[in-house]
PDB file of C-alpha atoms and ligand atoms in Angstrom:
ATOM      1  CA  MET C   7     114.577  34.435 122.385  1.00 94.00           C
ATOM      2  CA  LYS C   8     116.427  34.130 125.634  1.00 97.00           C
ATOM      3  CA  ILE C   9     120.007  35.388 125.577  1.00 98.00           C
ATOM      4  CA  ILE C  10     122.477  34.157 128.171  1.00 98.00           C
ATOM      5  CA  GLN C  11     125.650  36.198 128.398  1.00 98.00           C
ATOM      6  CA  ALA C  12     128.897  34.363 129.024  1.00 98.00           C
ATOM      7  CA  LEU C  13     132.188  36.043 129.799  1.00 98.00           C
ATOM      8  CA  ASN C  14     134.182  33.925 127.388  1.00 98.00           C
ATOM      9  CA  TYR C  15     134.270  30.693 125.421  1.00 98.00           C
ATOM     10  CA  GLU C  16     135.098  28.636 128.526  1.00 98.00           C
ATOM     11  CA  GLN C  17     132.081  29.870 130.416  1.00 98.00           C
ATOM     12  CA  LEU C  18     129.846  29.577 127.352  1.00 98.00           C
ATOM     13  CA  SER C  19     130.843  25.934 126.986  1.00 99.00           C
ATOM     14  CA  LYS C  20     130.238  25.209 130.652  1.00 98.00           C
ATOM     15  CA  LEU C  21     126.773  26.770 130.503  1.00 98.00           C
ATOM     16  CA  ALA C  22     125.926  24.936 127.273  1.00 99.00           C
ATOM     17  CA  GLY C  23     127.074  21.612 128.733  1.00 98.00           C
ATOM     18  CA  GLU C  24     124.868  22.205 131.770  1.00 98.00           C
ATOM     19  CA  VAL C  25     121.812  22.976 129.613  1.00 98.00           C
ATOM     20  CA  ILE C  26     122.298  19.750 127.649  1.00 98.00           C
ATOM     21  CA  ALA C  27     122.976  17.679 130.779  1.00 98.00           C
ATOM     22  CA  THR C  28     119.834  19.096 132.399  1.00 98.00           C
ATOM     23  CA  GLN C  29     117.827  18.091 129.323  1.00 98.00           C
ATOM     24  CA  VAL C  30     119.193  14.534 129.544  1.00 98.00           C
ATOM     25  CA  ASN C  31     118.628  14.339 133.285  1.00 98.00           C
ATOM     26  CA  GLU C  32     115.032  15.471 132.877  1.00 98.00           C
ATOM     27  CA  LYS C  33     114.351  13.102 129.960  1.00 98.00           C
ATOM     28  CA  THR C  34     116.809  10.240 129.927  1.00 98.00           C
ATOM     29  CA  ASN C  35     115.882   9.081 126.417  1.00 98.00           C
ATOM     30  CA  SER C  36     116.063  12.547 124.861  1.00 98.00           C
ATOM     31  CA  LEU C  37     116.650  12.879 121.151  1.00 98.00           C
ATOM     32  CA  LEU C  38     119.461  15.423 120.917  1.00 99.00           C
ATOM     33  CA  GLY C  39     120.072  17.312 117.690  1.00 99.00           C
ATOM     34  CA  LEU C  40     123.826  17.832 117.521  1.00 99.00           C
ATOM     35  CA  ALA C  41     126.174  20.182 115.694  1.00 98.00           C
ATOM     36  CA  THR C  42     129.808  20.075 114.658  1.00 98.00           C
ATOM     37  CA  GLY C  43     132.286  22.884 113.910  1.00 96.00           C
ATOM     38  CA  SER C  44     134.657  24.609 116.287  1.00 97.00           C
ATOM     39  CA  THR C  45     132.008  26.226 118.498  1.00 98.00           C
ATOM     40  CA  PRO C  46     130.661  23.145 120.351  1.00 98.00           C
ATOM     41  CA  THR C  47     133.932  21.216 120.795  1.00 98.00           C
ATOM     42  CA  LYS C  48     134.425  22.417 124.348  1.00 98.00           C
ATOM     43  CA  THR C  49     130.739  21.844 125.164  1.00 99.00           C
ATOM     44  CA  TYR C  50     131.314  18.193 124.280  1.00 99.00           C
ATOM     45  CA  GLN C  51     134.334  18.144 126.621  1.00 98.00           C
ATOM     46  CA  VAL C  52     132.208  19.610 129.398  1.00 99.00           C
ATOM     47  CA  LEU C  53     129.611  16.892 128.801  1.00 99.00           C
ATOM     48  CA  ALA C  54     132.321  14.221 128.929  1.00 98.00           C
ATOM     49  CA  ASP C  55     133.552  15.712 132.232  1.00 98.00           C
ATOM     50  CA  LEU C  56     130.015  15.699 133.642  1.00 98.00           C
ATOM     51  CA  TYR C  57     129.628  12.091 132.522  1.00 98.00           C
ATOM     52  CA  ASN C  58     132.937  11.110 134.167  1.00 98.00           C
ATOM     53  CA  ALA C  59     131.817  12.824 137.356  1.00 98.00           C
ATOM     54  CA  GLY C  60     128.630  10.715 137.349  1.00 98.00           C
ATOM     55  CA  LYS C  61     126.419  13.741 136.751  1.00 98.00           C
ATOM     56  CA  VAL C  62     124.838  12.663 133.478  1.00 98.00           C
ATOM     57  CA  ASP C  63     124.103   9.351 131.808  1.00 98.00           C
ATOM     58  CA  PHE C  64     123.824   9.026 128.029  1.00 98.00           C
ATOM     59  CA  SER C  65     122.923   5.331 127.923  1.00 98.00           C
ATOM     60  CA  GLN C  66     119.349   5.983 126.761  1.00 98.00           C
ATOM     61  CA  VAL C  67     120.086   9.115 124.697  1.00 98.00           C
ATOM     62  CA  LYS C  68     119.589   9.183 120.936  1.00 98.00           C
ATOM     63  CA  SER C  69     121.087  11.752 118.608  1.00 99.00           C
ATOM     64  CA  VAL C  70     120.718  13.124 115.112  1.00 99.00           C
ATOM     65  CA  ASN C  71     123.290  15.461 113.625  1.00 98.00           C
ATOM     66  CA  LEU C  72     122.466  18.510 111.590  1.00 98.00           C
ATOM     67  CA  ASP C  73     124.590  17.800 108.561  1.00 98.00           C
ATOM     68  CA  GLU C  74     127.357  15.950 106.753  1.00 98.00           C
ATOM     69  CA  TYR C  75     129.560  16.660 103.767  1.00 98.00           C
ATOM     70  CA  VAL C  76     128.763  15.011 100.453  1.00 98.00           C
ATOM     71  CA  GLY C  77     131.322  12.837  98.713  1.00 93.00           C
ATOM     72  CA  ILE C  78     133.788  11.998 101.463  1.00 94.00           C
ATOM     73  CA  GLU C  79     133.996   8.633 103.202  1.00 95.00           C
ATOM     74  CA  GLN C  80     132.300   8.409 106.599  1.00 94.00           C
ATOM     75  CA  ASN C  81     135.669   7.674 108.192  1.00 95.00           C
ATOM     76  CA  HIS C  82     137.456  10.584 106.429  1.00 96.00           C
ATOM     77  CA  SER C  83     139.348  12.585 109.062  1.00 95.00           C
ATOM     78  CA  GLN C  84     137.166  15.664 108.407  1.00 96.00           C
ATOM     79  CA  SER C  85     133.769  14.006 108.063  1.00 97.00           C
ATOM     80  CA  TYR C  86     131.235  15.009 110.676  1.00 98.00           C
ATOM     81  CA  PHE C  87     130.854  11.302 111.453  1.00 98.00           C
ATOM     82  CA  THR C  88     134.520  11.257 112.535  1.00 98.00           C
ATOM     83  CA  TYR C  89     134.172  14.596 114.337  1.00 98.00           C
ATOM     84  CA  MET C  90     131.285  13.298 116.453  1.00 98.00           C
ATOM     85  CA  ASN C  91     133.063  10.094 117.361  1.00 98.00           C
ATOM     86  CA  GLU C  92     136.297  11.868 118.241  1.00 98.00           C
ATOM     87  CA  ASN C  93     134.806  14.837 120.066  1.00 98.00           C
ATOM     88  CA  PHE C  94     131.882  13.281 121.844  1.00 98.00           C
ATOM     89  CA  PHE C  95     130.583   9.769 121.313  1.00 98.00           C
ATOM     90  CA  SER C  96     133.811   7.972 122.247  1.00 98.00           C
ATOM     91  CA  HIS C  97     134.018   9.912 125.546  1.00 98.00           C
ATOM     92  CA  VAL C  98     130.597   9.112 126.966  1.00 98.00           C
ATOM     93  CA  ASN C  99     128.351   6.061 127.351  1.00 98.00           C
ATOM     94  CA  ILE C 100     126.060   6.809 124.421  1.00 98.00           C
ATOM     95  CA  ASP C 101     125.201   3.707 122.387  1.00 98.00           C
ATOM     96  CA  THR C 102     126.557   4.505 118.905  1.00 97.00           C
ATOM     97  CA  ALA C 103     123.644   2.498 117.458  1.00 98.00           C
ATOM     98  CA  ASN C 104     121.502   5.376 118.742  1.00 98.00           C
ATOM     99  CA  THR C 105     123.577   8.072 117.034  1.00 98.00           C
ATOM    100  CA  HIS C 106     122.713   9.205 113.534  1.00 98.00           C
ATOM    101  CA  LEU C 107     124.185  11.484 110.909  1.00 98.00           C
ATOM    102  CA  PRO C 108     123.066  11.882 107.335  1.00 98.00           C
ATOM    103  CA  ASN C 109     125.266   9.820 105.040  1.00 97.00           C
ATOM    104  CA  GLY C 110     126.690  12.096 102.355  1.00 97.00           C
ATOM    105  CA  ASN C 111     128.507   9.276 100.646  1.00 97.00           C
ATOM    106  CA  VAL C 112     125.638   7.387  99.024  1.00 97.00           C
ATOM    107  CA  ASP C 113     124.598   7.322  95.368  1.00 96.00           C
ATOM    108  CA  ASP C 114     120.996   8.233  96.015  1.00 98.00           C
ATOM    109  CA  LEU C 115     121.171  11.384  98.101  1.00 98.00           C
ATOM    110  CA  GLN C 116     117.500  12.253  97.581  1.00 98.00           C
ATOM    111  CA  THR C 117     116.415   9.001  99.224  1.00 98.00           C
ATOM    112  CA  GLU C 118     118.969   9.547 101.985  1.00 98.00           C
ATOM    113  CA  CYS C 119     117.433  12.979 102.703  1.00 98.00           C
ATOM    114  CA  LYS C 120     113.908  11.572 102.776  1.00 98.00           C
ATOM    115  CA  ASN C 121     114.950   8.698 105.021  1.00 98.00           C
ATOM    116  CA  TYR C 122     116.714  11.054 107.425  1.00 98.00           C
ATOM    117  CA  GLU C 123     113.602  13.146 107.828  1.00 98.00           C
ATOM    118  CA  THR C 124     111.546   9.972 108.409  1.00 98.00           C
ATOM    119  CA  LEU C 125     114.082   8.772 110.960  1.00 98.00           C
ATOM    120  CA  ILE C 126     113.842  11.989 112.990  1.00 98.00           C
ATOM    121  CA  ASN C 127     110.059  11.683 113.060  1.00 98.00           C
ATOM    122  CA  ARG C 128     110.198   7.982 113.921  1.00 98.00           C
ATOM    123  CA  LEU C 129     112.513   8.772 116.858  1.00 98.00           C
ATOM    124  CA  GLY C 130     109.834  11.106 118.200  1.00 98.00           C
ATOM    125  CA  GLY C 131     111.222  14.470 117.094  1.00 98.00           C
ATOM    126  CA  ILE C 132     114.174  16.418 118.430  1.00 98.00           C
ATOM    127  CA  ASP C 133     113.942  17.441 122.084  1.00 98.00           C
ATOM    128  CA  LEU C 134     116.891  19.844 122.073  1.00 99.00           C
ATOM    129  CA  GLN C 135     118.711  21.052 118.965  1.00 99.00           C
ATOM    130  CA  LEU C 136     122.222  22.439 119.421  1.00 99.00           C
ATOM    131  CA  LEU C 137     123.336  25.007 116.826  1.00 99.00           C
ATOM    132  CA  GLY C 138     126.311  27.120 115.864  1.00 98.00           C
ATOM    133  CA  VAL C 139     125.963  29.823 113.242  1.00 98.00           C
ATOM    134  CA  GLY C 140     127.995  30.587 110.129  1.00 96.00           C
ATOM    135  CA  HIS C 141     129.203  34.100 109.299  1.00 96.00           C
ATOM    136  CA  ASN C 142     126.541  34.258 106.590  1.00 96.00           C
ATOM    137  CA  GLY C 143     123.825  33.135 109.006  1.00 98.00           C
ATOM    138  CA  HIS C 144     123.702  29.506 108.007  1.00 97.00           C
ATOM    139  CA  ILE C 145     122.350  27.108 110.618  1.00 98.00           C
ATOM    140  CA  GLY C 146     123.033  23.538 109.709  1.00 98.00           C
ATOM    141  CA  PHE C 147     124.218  24.160 106.169  1.00 97.00           C
ATOM    142  CA  ASN C 148     121.176  26.206 105.177  1.00 98.00           C
ATOM    143  CA  GLU C 149     122.980  28.797 103.100  1.00 97.00           C
ATOM    144  CA  PRO C 150     121.535  32.187 102.068  1.00 97.00           C
ATOM    145  CA  ALA C 151     118.699  31.515  99.608  1.00 97.00           C
ATOM    146  CA  ASN C 152     115.365  32.880  98.470  1.00 97.00           C
ATOM    147  CA  ALA C 153     113.357  30.565 100.725  1.00 98.00           C
ATOM    148  CA  PHE C 154     113.704  28.741 104.018  1.00 98.00           C
ATOM    149  CA  PRO C 155     114.252  25.053 103.136  1.00 98.00           C
ATOM    150  CA  GLU C 156     111.650  22.828 104.767  1.00 98.00           C
ATOM    151  CA  ALA C 157     113.273  19.420 105.036  1.00 98.00           C
ATOM    152  CA  THR C 158     116.609  17.628 104.873  1.00 98.00           C
ATOM    153  CA  HIS C 159     118.175  18.348 101.491  1.00 98.00           C
ATOM    154  CA  VAL C 160     121.396  18.583  99.513  1.00 98.00           C
ATOM    155  CA  VAL C 161     122.938  22.029  99.458  1.00 97.00           C
ATOM    156  CA  LYS C 162     125.763  23.653  97.521  1.00 96.00           C
ATOM    157  CA  LEU C 163     128.070  25.272 100.037  1.00 96.00           C
ATOM    158  CA  ASP C 164     128.656  28.999  99.882  1.00 93.00           C
ATOM    159  CA  ASP C 165     132.135  30.201  98.910  1.00 94.00           C
ATOM    160  CA  ARG C 166     132.416  31.799 102.332  1.00 92.00           C
ATOM    161  CA  THR C 167     131.576  28.513 104.054  1.00 93.00           C
ATOM    162  CA  ILE C 168     134.155  26.678 101.958  1.00 96.00           C
ATOM    163  CA  LYS C 169     136.777  29.296 102.867  1.00 95.00           C
ATOM    164  CA  ALA C 170     135.851  29.172 106.564  1.00 92.00           C
ATOM    165  CA  ASN C 171     136.047  25.368 106.632  1.00 93.00           C
ATOM    166  CA  ALA C 172     139.302  25.205 104.657  1.00 94.00           C
ATOM    167  CA  ARG C 173     141.092  25.426 108.012  1.00 92.00           C
ATOM    168  CA  PHE C 174     140.110  21.818 108.663  1.00 92.00           C
ATOM    169  CA  PHE C 175     141.382  20.511 105.290  1.00 94.00           C
ATOM    170  CA  GLU C 176     144.784  20.479 103.592  1.00 93.00           C
ATOM    171  CA  SER C 177     143.632  23.114 101.130  1.00 93.00           C
ATOM    172  CA  GLU C 178     140.510  24.986 100.125  1.00 95.00           C
ATOM    173  CA  ALA C 179     140.252  22.740  97.045  1.00 95.00           C
ATOM    174  CA  ASP C 180     139.795  19.729  99.328  1.00 94.00           C
ATOM    175  CA  VAL C 181     136.694  21.121 101.056  1.00 95.00           C
ATOM    176  CA  PRO C 182     133.596  19.324  99.747  1.00 97.00           C
ATOM    177  CA  LYS C 183     131.331  21.567  97.671  1.00 97.00           C
ATOM    178  CA  TYR C 184     128.061  19.996  98.768  1.00 98.00           C
ATOM    179  CA  ALA C 185     126.502  18.813 102.001  1.00 98.00           C
ATOM    180  CA  VAL C 186     123.353  17.138 103.257  1.00 98.00           C
ATOM    181  CA  THR C 187     121.632  19.247 105.887  1.00 98.00           C
ATOM    182  CA  MET C 188     118.462  19.303 107.926  1.00 98.00           C
ATOM    183  CA  GLY C 189     116.184  21.999 106.587  1.00 98.00           C
ATOM    184  CA  ILE C 190     115.083  25.061 108.505  1.00 98.00           C
ATOM    185  CA  GLY C 191     111.699  23.350 108.867  1.00 98.00           C
ATOM    186  CA  THR C 192     113.412  20.328 110.437  1.00 98.00           C
ATOM    187  CA  ILE C 193     115.312  22.544 112.881  1.00 98.00           C
ATOM    188  CA  LEU C 194     112.253  24.594 113.826  1.00 98.00           C
ATOM    189  CA  LYS C 195     110.330  21.410 114.671  1.00 98.00           C
ATOM    190  CA  ALA C 196     112.760  20.768 117.573  1.00 98.00           C
ATOM    191  CA  LYS C 197     111.054  21.328 120.912  1.00 98.00           C
ATOM    192  CA  LYS C 198     113.930  23.481 122.172  1.00 98.00           C
ATOM    193  CA  ILE C 199     116.855  25.146 120.412  1.00 99.00           C
ATOM    194  CA  LEU C 200     120.199  26.094 121.941  1.00 99.00           C
ATOM    195  CA  MET C 201     122.459  28.264 119.798  1.00 99.00           C
ATOM    196  CA  LEU C 202     126.063  29.015 120.756  1.00 99.00           C
ATOM    197  CA  VAL C 203     127.860  32.075 119.457  1.00 99.00           C
ATOM    198  CA  THR C 204     131.453  32.912 120.275  1.00 98.00           C
ATOM    199  CA  GLY C 205     134.003  35.466 119.121  1.00 98.00           C
ATOM    200  CA  GLU C 206     134.015  38.934 117.638  1.00 98.00           C
ATOM    201  CA  ASP C 207     133.788  37.610 114.094  1.00 98.00           C
ATOM    202  CA  LYS C 208     130.259  36.398 114.939  1.00 98.00           C
ATOM    203  CA  ALA C 209     129.094  39.707 116.467  1.00 98.00           C
ATOM    204  CA  ASP C 210     127.626  40.960 113.196  1.00 98.00           C
ATOM    205  CA  ILE C 211     125.684  37.800 112.379  1.00 98.00           C
ATOM    206  CA  LEU C 212     124.365  37.512 115.924  1.00 98.00           C
ATOM    207  CA  TYR C 213     123.115  41.076 115.676  1.00 98.00           C
ATOM    208  CA  LYS C 214     121.442  40.369 112.333  1.00 98.00           C
ATOM    209  CA  THR C 215     119.921  37.109 113.612  1.00 98.00           C
ATOM    210  CA  LEU C 216     118.141  39.007 116.345  1.00 98.00           C
ATOM    211  CA  THR C 217     117.263  42.275 114.655  1.00 97.00           C
ATOM    212  CA  LEU C 218     116.550  41.700 110.947  1.00 98.00           C
ATOM    213  CA  GLU C 219     113.041  40.937 109.771  1.00 98.00           C
ATOM    214  CA  PRO C 220     113.211  37.181 109.131  1.00 98.00           C
ATOM    215  CA  THR C 221     114.707  36.700 105.676  1.00 98.00           C
ATOM    216  CA  PRO C 222     116.048  33.588 103.923  1.00 98.00           C
ATOM    217  CA  GLU C 223     119.064  35.672 102.936  1.00 98.00           C
ATOM    218  CA  VAL C 224     120.052  35.283 106.592  1.00 98.00           C
ATOM    219  CA  GLN C 225     118.687  31.850 107.439  1.00 98.00           C
ATOM    220  CA  SER C 226     119.359  32.176 111.180  1.00 98.00           C
ATOM    221  CA  THR C 227     116.635  34.863 111.340  1.00 98.00           C
ATOM    222  CA  ALA C 228     114.152  31.954 111.067  1.00 98.00           C
ATOM    223  CA  LEU C 229     114.907  31.284 114.729  1.00 98.00           C
ATOM    224  CA  GLN C 230     112.644  34.248 115.485  1.00 98.00           C
ATOM    225  CA  PHE C 231     109.726  31.966 114.507  1.00 98.00           C
ATOM    226  CA  HIS C 232     110.511  29.451 117.273  1.00 98.00           C
ATOM    227  CA  LYS C 233     109.100  29.857 120.749  1.00 98.00           C
ATOM    228  CA  ASP C 234     111.873  28.215 122.785  1.00 98.00           C
ATOM    229  CA  VAL C 235     115.289  29.413 121.653  1.00 98.00           C
ATOM    230  CA  THR C 236     118.150  30.017 124.058  1.00 98.00           C
ATOM    231  CA  ILE C 237     121.271  31.715 122.763  1.00 98.00           C
ATOM    232  CA  ILE C 238     124.450  31.548 124.799  1.00 98.00           C
ATOM    233  CA  ALA C 239     126.890  34.150 123.539  1.00 98.00           C
ATOM    234  CA  ASP C 240     130.188  35.385 124.899  1.00 98.00           C
ATOM    235  CA  GLU C 241     131.211  39.001 125.446  1.00 98.00           C
ATOM    236  CA  LYS C 242     132.977  39.260 122.091  1.00 98.00           C
ATOM    237  CA  ALA C 243     130.002  37.929 120.146  1.00 98.00           C
ATOM    238  CA  LEU C 244     127.767  40.393 121.979  1.00 98.00           C
ATOM    239  CA  THR C 245     129.783  43.529 121.156  1.00 98.00           C
ATOM    240  CA  LYS C 246     127.553  44.755 118.322  1.00 98.00           C
ATOM    241  CA  ILE C 247     124.329  44.172 120.257  1.00 97.00           C
ATOM    242  CA  LYS C 248     125.749  45.979 123.277  1.00 97.00           C
ATOM    243  CA  GLU C 249     126.802  48.883 121.102  1.00 97.00           C
ATOM    244  CA  LEU C 250     123.641  49.251 118.987  1.00 96.00           C
ATOM    245  CA  ASN C 251     120.778  47.564 120.789  1.00 94.00           C
ATOM    246  CA  PRO C 252     121.617  46.828 124.453  1.00 95.00           C
ATOM    247  CA  GLU C 253     117.934  46.632 125.390  1.00 94.00           C
ATOM    248  CA  LEU C 254     117.837  43.263 123.630  1.00 93.00           C
ATOM    249  CA  LEU C 255     119.829  41.914 126.547  1.00 93.00           C
ATOM    250  CA  LYS C 256     117.377  42.987 129.236  1.00 88.00           C
TER     251      LYS C 256
HETATM  252  C1  F6R K   3     127.865  22.358 111.967  1.00 91.53           C
HETATM  253  C2  F6R K   3     126.964  23.307 111.316  1.00 91.53           C
HETATM  254  C3  F6R K   3     127.355  24.694 111.008  1.00 91.53           C
HETATM  255  C4  F6R K   3     128.275  25.357 112.046  1.00 91.53           C
HETATM  256  C5  F6R K   3     128.688  26.745 111.574  1.00 91.53           C
HETATM  257  C6  F6R K   3     129.616  27.425 112.552  1.00 91.53           C
HETATM  258  O1  F6R K   3     127.252  21.095 112.123  1.00 91.53           O
HETATM  259  O2  F6R K   3     125.882  22.917 110.999  1.00 91.53           O
HETATM  260  O3  F6R K   3     126.183  25.472 110.863  1.00 91.53           O
HETATM  261  O4  F6R K   3     127.608  25.415 113.270  1.00 91.53           O
HETATM  262  O5  F6R K   3     129.322  26.652 110.334  1.00 91.53           O
HETATM  263  O6  F6R K   3     130.825  26.728 112.566  1.00 91.53           O
HETATM  264  P1  F6R K   3     131.961  27.065 113.637  1.00 91.53           P
HETATM  265  O7  F6R K   3     131.426  26.626 114.948  1.00 91.53           O
HETATM  266  O8  F6R K   3     133.124  26.226 113.185  1.00 91.53           O
HETATM  267  O9  F6R K   3     132.196  28.528 113.552  1.00 91.53           O
END
């Protein structure tokens, strides 16, 4: 895995935006795998700035998001559908017909999961998958488990994830308990992976991601199986690696 060190969140976001823009400039009809959460918000702003400066064109780009909550309307203020429109899609010239998220608000979630997996394959597979990481190592919403989930599936969210995401809802009780997420197998099929890690509270999980033997108890360790992973991490997220295993950064 390649680790790029950023001084802070600002620089991390700038670097991440440049990696994604380069991908789009090299392959104009790229299929981007996208993430939500607080980590990539500024990356999306950087991409919007690059678009406004004429440095990247999203007109041919297609996208698939990692995950979506179950049981809230697509246009709920905290759905990932709304997040993507507000943070990214409405600021660039992507055709929203080419943007896809799993729909967590359907009766037949199993069929939705199967169809989502088929869709990703039909679109030619993900060229670049953007990831954040949860404190428990989840990527997408693949929570600690006794196996690495293969395909898109419904998952019960961890208590820690619900607590962490309560900041976006009126109360913890309002956070959905389930989500639809790409599986680890889906994520690992992406041609390239770009993971962003910011802040001291992620230093421990970043360290584990890189140093533990791959274990489904820390799903992000599955990234060790992929041959083209770039991690952009800021100084604070790198503190534990610098302290215990600085040679990883060489
Ligand atoms: C978001 C996602 C999650 C987040 C993770 C970190 O689509 O799949 O894995 O990347 O929960 O969230 P933040 O960035 O809010 O710390």
